[in-house]
Amino acid sequence: MKYRLSKSDKIIRGSIDLPSSKSIANRALIIHALSYSPYPLKNLSSSDDIDVMQQVLTSNTNQFDIGHAGTAMRFLTAFLSQIVGQWVITGSERMKQRPIHVLVDALNALGAKIEYMEKEGFPPLKIWGSHLKGQVLELDGSVSSQYISALLMIAPVIEGGLTLRLKNKVTSRPYIELTLKLMKQFGVRSVWKGNEIRVDEQAYQAREFTVEADWTGASYWYQLAALANEAEIELKNLRLMSLQGDCEIASWFKAFGVDSKATPDSVIITKSADIQPKHLQLNFIENPDVAQTMAVLCVLKKVPFHFTGLETLKIKETDRIAALQNELAKFGADIKEPKHGELQWDGTFTLPKDELPCMATYHDHRMALAFAPAALFQPIEIDDPEVVTKSYPHYYEHLKQVGFEIVPA
């Protein structure tokens, strides 16, 4: 199935009820379960990833298929390892290609028993949950921060707590900080000094909790505002002073003439000036999920760029480096990968521009989300468009709200 997207003008006005933060919700669901909380979590999104996590945590079975939900795979592997019983967790074919040995090795060192059912180092996993005993663990901080977050969330219920020593450059540091801040809201203390994080054995406290709106989801509206001639968009339930690291993008988009104003219940973004940088250099080490947003924006605005800190993009829902190169080539842009974890474009177009480019999504929600705003410039098609249900189920409805025409192709 394909969608054809177009828009008759470059004006964006509307009020958007963003999905709640997937990053916060996934963590809150694990912490909520570990705290045996009687309070329901408020403002959980209806995205695929959150539905999968909820289904596992409320299931009466011991076998779970989490599909494409990488965060759920990592967080649940750690969670199940300390729940007495025998568990099997698997996922999509792509999930079976995403490495998990760093987390499994760490959990086995704490006393878990986890075996690979197919390929060594990859899901599916068979887990014999048991009583875990804490120690000092060394982890490579340059791999996925979700391994670190998965271990930190179960640290308070491990005998003796847990100390993590992080080697090398820490990737996605704000996501680790987010985990620790959420743990604190549920009564758990931690200490992060230098490269060492310590969480003592202690009890989570049940709390009422409401999930705020998703800043990564907001990035697509900032992108649209930057591409528009005129824009005024209210993003409901978004907080300018947020727990989420991706709130940093509000400052990035000032270079594209997009301003942000906080209200008690939202953030209002406006296109205040027709400006753009001559060249954009950004390090995504702390914000990898918005790399696609910025790459598409720069090509459409003809802004040469050099992006670094993209080391984790190859092990996401797809190899996002290759996917961006393939799809941006359809607009005539030849994107280079000068080094591992980098993308670079000199601003030249080397291929003929397609009249109606069809964007492949590679089973990756962020490919569809980031490329849809290109329809503000020219009609496009999106293949497998419903992949957005992973994180933003109502995305196309919201685009229609602001004047996009979206029809099956």
Tab-separated table of C-alpha atoms in Angstrom, residues 48-377:
chain	number	residue	atom	x	y	z
A	48	ASP	CA	2.451	0.001	18.587
A	49	ASP	CA	5.493	0.107	20.876
A	50	ILE	CA	3.495	1.103	23.936
A	51	ASP	CA	0.750	-1.422	23.164
A	52	VAL	CA	3.378	-4.182	22.948
A	53	MET	CA	4.933	-3.225	26.272
A	54	GLN	CA	1.544	-3.118	28.002
A	55	GLN	CA	0.515	-6.473	26.539
A	56	VAL	CA	3.655	-8.187	27.832
A	57	LEU	CA	3.422	-6.638	31.289
A	58	THR	CA	-0.220	-7.730	31.669
A	59	SER	CA	0.068	-11.096	29.892
A	60	ASN	CA	-0.681	-14.503	31.412
A	61	THR	CA	1.645	-16.310	28.989
A	62	ASN	CA	5.407	-16.780	29.041
A	63	GLN	CA	6.088	-16.264	25.308
A	64	PHE	CA	6.190	-12.800	23.804
A	65	ASP	CA	6.550	-11.454	20.262
A	66	ILE	CA	7.407	-7.757	20.382
A	67	GLY	CA	7.564	-7.211	16.602
A	68	HIS	CA	9.749	-4.216	15.678
A	69	ALA	CA	9.812	-2.722	19.208
A	70	GLY	CA	13.532	-2.477	19.970
A	71	THR	CA	13.097	-0.569	23.234
A	72	ALA	CA	10.660	-3.194	24.474
A	73	MET	CA	13.102	-5.977	23.571
A	74	ARG	CA	15.871	-4.430	25.652
A	75	PHE	CA	13.828	-3.234	28.611
A	76	LEU	CA	11.813	-6.452	28.860
A	77	THR	CA	14.891	-8.675	28.609
A	78	ALA	CA	16.234	-7.042	31.763
A	79	PHE	CA	12.825	-6.945	33.463
A	80	LEU	CA	12.056	-10.626	32.798
A	81	SER	CA	15.516	-11.734	33.930
A	82	GLN	CA	14.608	-10.861	37.530
A	83	ILE	CA	11.084	-12.334	37.452
A	84	VAL	CA	11.222	-15.977	38.529
A	85	GLY	CA	10.022	-18.198	35.671
A	86	GLN	CA	10.886	-19.268	32.144
A	87	TRP	CA	10.308	-16.736	29.373
A	88	VAL	CA	10.720	-16.587	25.603
A	89	ILE	CA	10.953	-13.236	23.826
A	90	THR	CA	11.196	-12.816	20.054
A	91	GLY	CA	10.408	-10.233	17.394
A	92	SER	CA	10.339	-9.443	13.688
A	93	GLU	CA	12.994	-10.586	11.220
A	94	ARG	CA	14.654	-7.181	11.562
A	95	MET	CA	14.621	-7.560	15.361
A	96	LYS	CA	16.500	-10.832	14.970
A	97	GLN	CA	19.268	-8.849	13.243
A	98	ARG	CA	19.653	-6.288	16.043
A	99	PRO	CA	22.416	-7.207	18.505
A	100	ILE	CA	21.645	-7.707	22.191
A	101	HIS	CA	24.723	-9.570	23.447
A	102	VAL	CA	26.023	-6.588	25.473
A	103	LEU	CA	22.876	-6.607	27.618
A	104	VAL	CA	22.653	-10.409	27.818
A	105	ASP	CA	26.290	-10.696	28.915
A	106	ALA	CA	25.701	-8.101	31.643
A	107	LEU	CA	22.550	-9.815	32.930
A	108	ASN	CA	24.200	-13.246	32.928
A	109	ALA	CA	27.052	-11.762	34.967
A	110	LEU	CA	24.450	-10.708	37.566
A	111	GLY	CA	23.131	-14.272	37.847
A	112	ALA	CA	20.532	-14.401	35.081
A	113	LYS	CA	20.370	-17.338	32.718
A	114	ILE	CA	19.686	-16.216	29.154
A	115	GLU	CA	20.286	-18.293	26.028
A	116	TYR	CA	20.100	-17.468	22.325
A	117	MET	CA	17.531	-19.600	20.536
A	118	GLU	CA	18.843	-18.969	17.023
A	119	LYS	CA	21.838	-16.782	16.123
A	120	GLU	CA	24.451	-16.132	18.835
A	121	GLY	CA	24.178	-12.575	20.130
A	122	PHE	CA	20.706	-11.861	18.722
A	123	PRO	CA	17.028	-12.483	19.606
A	124	PRO	CA	15.025	-14.627	20.100
A	125	LEU	CA	15.976	-15.281	23.717
A	126	LYS	CA	15.075	-17.898	26.306
A	127	ILE	CA	15.225	-16.391	29.786
A	128	TRP	CA	15.193	-18.217	33.095
A	129	GLY	CA	14.293	-15.409	35.506
A	130	SER	CA	15.961	-15.590	38.897
A	131	HIS	CA	17.294	-13.716	41.912
A	132	LEU	CA	20.016	-11.336	40.719
A	133	LYS	CA	23.016	-10.175	42.742
A	134	GLY	CA	24.633	-6.829	42.093
A	135	GLN	CA	28.254	-6.059	41.340
A	136	VAL	CA	30.362	-3.562	39.419
A	137	LEU	CA	29.821	-3.966	35.664
A	138	GLU	CA	31.805	-2.347	32.888
A	139	LEU	CA	29.810	-1.386	29.791
A	140	ASP	CA	30.769	0.273	26.543
A	141	GLY	CA	28.958	3.625	26.676
A	142	SER	CA	29.214	4.070	22.901
A	143	VAL	CA	26.694	1.308	22.158
A	144	SER	CA	22.943	1.745	22.693
A	145	SER	CA	22.012	3.697	25.823
A	146	GLN	CA	18.979	1.417	26.108
A	147	TYR	CA	21.206	-1.370	27.467
A	148	ILE	CA	22.304	0.981	30.242
A	149	SER	CA	18.757	2.175	30.955
A	150	ALA	CA	17.466	-1.420	31.035
A	151	LEU	CA	20.018	-2.329	33.707
A	152	LEU	CA	19.507	0.854	35.721
A	153	MET	CA	15.746	0.366	36.013
A	154	ILE	CA	16.122	-3.086	37.581
A	155	ALA	CA	19.126	-2.027	39.696
A	156	PRO	CA	17.081	-1.092	42.820
A	157	VAL	CA	15.533	-4.592	43.000
A	158	ILE	CA	18.861	-6.416	42.571
A	159	GLU	CA	20.460	-7.683	45.778
A	160	GLY	CA	23.112	-5.147	46.730
A	161	GLY	CA	22.175	-2.722	43.947
A	162	LEU	CA	24.352	-2.088	40.908
A	163	THR	CA	27.330	-0.008	39.812
A	164	LEU	CA	27.907	0.640	36.102
A	165	ARG	CA	31.271	1.856	34.814
A	166	LEU	CA	30.923	3.319	31.346
A	167	LYS	CA	33.838	3.067	28.936
A	168	ASN	CA	34.391	5.206	25.830
A	169	LYS	CA	32.145	8.020	24.637
A	170	VAL	CA	28.610	7.815	26.075
A	171	THR	CA	25.952	7.739	23.334
A	172	SER	CA	22.524	9.338	23.915
A	173	ARG	CA	23.433	10.584	27.396
A	174	PRO	CA	20.094	12.472	27.787
A	175	TYR	CA	18.234	9.137	27.561
A	176	ILE	CA	20.249	7.751	30.482
A	177	GLU	CA	19.581	10.965	32.392
A	178	LEU	CA	15.884	10.604	31.538
A	179	THR	CA	15.881	7.096	33.039
A	180	LEU	CA	17.487	8.294	36.278
A	181	LYS	CA	15.112	11.289	36.536
A	182	LEU	CA	12.076	9.034	36.142
A	183	MET	CA	13.468	6.591	38.712
A	184	LYS	CA	13.864	9.561	41.097
A	185	GLN	CA	10.213	10.529	40.565
A	186	PHE	CA	9.351	7.036	41.818
A	187	GLY	CA	11.542	7.412	44.902
A	188	VAL	CA	14.843	5.830	43.780
A	189	ARG	CA	18.132	7.607	44.435
A	190	SER	CA	21.198	7.290	42.230
A	191	VAL	CA	24.662	8.824	41.954
A	192	TRP	CA	26.424	9.535	38.635
A	193	LYS	CA	30.022	10.671	39.084
A	194	GLY	CA	32.386	10.737	36.149
A	195	ASN	CA	31.954	7.486	34.259
A	196	GLU	CA	30.314	5.602	37.158
A	197	ILE	CA	26.618	5.282	37.995
A	198	ARG	CA	25.629	3.763	41.349
A	199	VAL	CA	22.107	2.643	42.317
A	200	ASP	CA	21.723	1.045	45.762
A	201	GLU	CA	19.182	-1.657	46.554
A	202	GLN	CA	15.962	0.151	47.523
A	203	ALA	CA	12.216	0.094	46.936
A	204	TYR	CA	10.379	1.974	44.233
A	205	GLN	CA	7.514	4.105	45.556
A	206	ALA	CA	4.139	4.010	43.803
A	207	ARG	CA	3.272	7.411	42.324
A	208	GLU	CA	0.604	8.972	40.131
A	209	PHE	CA	2.213	9.859	36.801
A	210	THR	CA	1.212	11.577	33.544
A	211	VAL	CA	3.309	11.132	30.394
A	212	GLU	CA	4.183	14.368	28.566
A	213	ALA	CA	4.042	14.830	24.780
A	214	ASP	CA	6.813	13.478	22.573
A	215	TRP	CA	9.596	15.836	21.461
A	216	THR	CA	10.741	13.535	18.666
A	217	GLY	CA	7.174	13.646	17.332
A	218	ALA	CA	7.300	17.427	17.678
A	219	SER	CA	10.405	17.519	15.462
A	220	TYR	CA	8.309	16.816	12.356
A	221	TRP	CA	6.185	19.896	13.071
A	222	TYR	CA	9.283	22.020	13.562
A	223	GLN	CA	10.465	20.629	10.228
A	224	LEU	CA	7.164	21.601	8.593
A	225	ALA	CA	7.352	25.094	10.108
A	226	ALA	CA	10.883	25.523	8.744
A	227	LEU	CA	9.777	24.405	5.262
A	228	ALA	CA	6.647	26.595	5.238
A	229	ASN	CA	6.326	30.194	4.065
A	230	GLU	CA	4.023	30.876	7.018
A	231	ALA	CA	3.451	28.732	10.106
A	232	GLU	CA	1.792	28.923	13.492
A	233	ILE	CA	1.347	25.559	15.197
A	234	GLU	CA	0.230	24.792	18.734
A	235	LEU	CA	1.723	21.532	20.021
A	236	LYS	CA	-0.458	20.432	22.913
A	237	ASN	CA	0.921	18.945	26.136
A	238	LEU	CA	4.502	19.674	25.011
A	239	ARG	CA	6.875	21.180	27.567
A	240	LEU	CA	9.704	23.483	26.551
A	241	MET	CA	11.494	22.581	29.799
A	242	SER	CA	11.241	18.835	29.293
A	243	LEU	CA	12.752	15.641	30.683
A	244	GLN	CA	13.431	14.642	27.067
A	245	GLY	CA	16.793	15.411	25.480
A	246	ASP	CA	15.211	16.094	22.083
A	247	CYS	CA	13.770	19.370	23.427
A	248	GLU	CA	17.151	20.790	22.359
A	249	ILE	CA	15.829	20.977	18.803
A	250	ALA	CA	13.876	24.125	19.724
A	251	SER	CA	17.197	25.991	19.716
A	252	TRP	CA	18.387	24.285	16.506
A	253	PHE	CA	15.364	25.487	14.538
A	254	LYS	CA	15.960	29.151	15.361
A	255	ALA	CA	18.540	29.045	12.549
A	256	PHE	CA	15.635	28.223	10.204
A	257	GLY	CA	13.466	31.100	11.478
A	258	VAL	CA	11.276	28.987	13.780
A	259	ASP	CA	10.537	30.377	17.257
A	260	SER	CA	9.086	28.537	20.270
A	261	LYS	CA	6.840	29.964	22.969
A	262	ALA	CA	5.766	28.042	26.071
A	263	THR	CA	2.186	28.263	27.339
A	264	PRO	CA	0.789	26.501	30.435
A	265	ASP	CA	-0.489	23.604	28.279
A	266	SER	CA	1.561	23.641	25.075
A	267	VAL	CA	4.370	25.021	22.950
A	268	ILE	CA	3.474	27.359	20.086
A	269	ILE	CA	5.917	27.432	17.173
A	270	THR	CA	5.907	30.137	14.508
A	271	LYS	CA	7.826	30.852	11.315
A	272	SER	CA	9.063	34.330	12.173
A	273	ALA	CA	11.737	34.866	9.504
A	274	ASP	CA	12.697	33.492	6.105
A	275	ILE	CA	16.244	32.497	7.031
A	276	GLN	CA	18.403	29.405	6.952
A	277	PRO	CA	22.051	28.567	7.668
A	278	LYS	CA	24.630	28.492	4.864
A	279	HIS	CA	25.988	25.241	6.284
A	280	LEU	CA	24.734	23.111	9.183
A	281	GLN	CA	27.032	21.152	11.462
A	282	LEU	CA	25.379	19.103	14.217
A	283	ASN	CA	26.449	16.347	16.595
A	284	PHE	CA	23.619	13.854	17.173
A	285	ILE	CA	25.377	11.836	19.873
A	286	GLU	CA	22.617	12.875	22.311
A	287	ASN	CA	19.715	13.140	19.815
A	288	PRO	CA	20.022	10.347	17.210
A	289	ASP	CA	16.265	10.032	16.595
A	290	VAL	CA	16.016	13.461	14.966
A	291	ALA	CA	18.816	12.872	12.442
A	292	GLN	CA	16.374	11.919	9.676
A	293	THR	CA	14.280	15.027	10.366
A	294	MET	CA	17.288	17.303	9.945
A	295	ALA	CA	18.760	15.511	6.916
A	296	VAL	CA	15.507	15.743	4.933
A	297	LEU	CA	15.047	19.384	5.963
A	298	CYS	CA	18.552	20.341	4.833
A	299	VAL	CA	18.225	18.714	1.420
A	300	LEU	CA	14.853	20.348	0.771
A	301	LYS	CA	16.215	23.736	1.872
A	302	LYS	CA	19.505	23.159	-0.054
A	303	VAL	CA	21.589	23.566	3.113
A	304	PRO	CA	24.908	21.664	3.001
A	305	PHE	CA	25.551	19.726	6.204
A	306	HIS	CA	27.990	17.630	8.173
A	307	PHE	CA	26.370	15.439	10.834
A	308	THR	CA	28.332	13.436	13.408
A	309	GLY	CA	27.374	11.238	16.379
A	310	LEU	CA	25.307	8.857	14.249
A	311	GLU	CA	27.053	5.635	15.311
A	312	THR	CA	23.856	3.942	16.533
A	313	LEU	CA	21.814	4.606	13.374
A	314	LYS	CA	22.930	1.413	11.668
A	315	ILE	CA	21.296	-0.787	14.348
A	316	LYS	CA	17.914	0.941	14.500
A	317	GLU	CA	14.715	-0.319	12.829
A	318	THR	CA	16.777	-0.240	9.656
A	319	ASP	CA	20.272	0.943	8.744
A	320	ARG	CA	19.227	4.591	8.787
A	321	ILE	CA	22.491	5.793	7.237
A	322	ALA	CA	21.943	3.691	4.107
A	323	ALA	CA	18.208	4.437	4.076
A	324	LEU	CA	18.805	8.203	4.108
A	325	GLN	CA	21.372	7.913	1.331
A	326	ASN	CA	18.982	5.859	-0.810
A	327	GLU	CA	15.912	8.027	-0.338
A	328	LEU	CA	17.549	11.466	-0.481
A	329	ALA	CA	19.123	10.370	-3.779
A	330	LYS	CA	15.556	10.409	-5.140
A	331	PHE	CA	15.633	14.190	-4.652
A	332	GLY	CA	19.001	14.372	-6.412
A	333	ALA	CA	21.192	14.627	-3.296
A	334	ASP	CA	24.324	12.480	-3.103
A	335	ILE	CA	24.843	11.966	0.650
A	336	LYS	CA	28.280	10.756	1.711
A	337	GLU	CA	29.364	8.769	4.761
A	338	PRO	CA	32.920	10.106	5.253
A	339	LYS	CA	33.437	8.119	8.459
A	340	HIS	CA	31.460	5.687	10.611
A	341	GLY	CA	28.777	7.698	12.386
A	342	GLU	CA	28.862	10.633	9.966
A	343	LEU	CA	26.784	11.982	7.085
A	344	GLN	CA	27.857	14.798	4.799
A	345	TRP	CA	26.359	16.679	1.863
A	346	ASP	CA	28.074	19.470	-0.052
A	347	GLY	CA	24.830	20.936	-1.368
A	348	THR	CA	25.129	19.724	-4.948
A	349	PHE	CA	22.538	17.684	-6.798
A	350	THR	CA	23.982	14.908	-8.921
A	351	LEU	CA	20.933	12.912	-10.025
A	352	PRO	CA	17.811	13.942	-11.925
A	353	LYS	CA	14.976	14.851	-9.591
A	354	ASP	CA	12.041	12.414	-9.695
A	355	GLU	CA	8.718	13.956	-10.698
A	356	LEU	CA	6.902	11.868	-8.122
A	357	PRO	CA	9.429	10.231	-5.809
A	358	CYS	CA	8.223	7.179	-3.924
A	359	MET	CA	9.857	7.013	-0.504
A	360	ALA	CA	10.672	3.557	0.832
A	361	THR	CA	10.300	3.247	4.590
A	362	TYR	CA	12.245	0.031	5.360
A	363	HIS	CA	9.807	-0.892	8.177
A	364	ASP	CA	11.094	2.252	9.939
A	365	HIS	CA	8.494	4.679	11.280
A	366	ARG	CA	10.941	7.591	11.310
A	367	MET	CA	11.566	7.315	7.571
A	368	ALA	CA	7.872	7.911	6.854
A	369	LEU	CA	7.570	10.602	9.524
A	370	ALA	CA	10.615	12.547	8.332
A	371	PHE	CA	9.883	12.368	4.586
A	372	ALA	CA	6.158	13.214	4.659
A	373	PRO	CA	6.848	16.974	5.110
A	374	ALA	CA	8.593	16.909	1.697
A	375	ALA	CA	5.067	17.015	0.211
A	376	LEU	CA	5.058	20.696	1.149
A	377	PHE	CA	7.542	21.164	-1.734
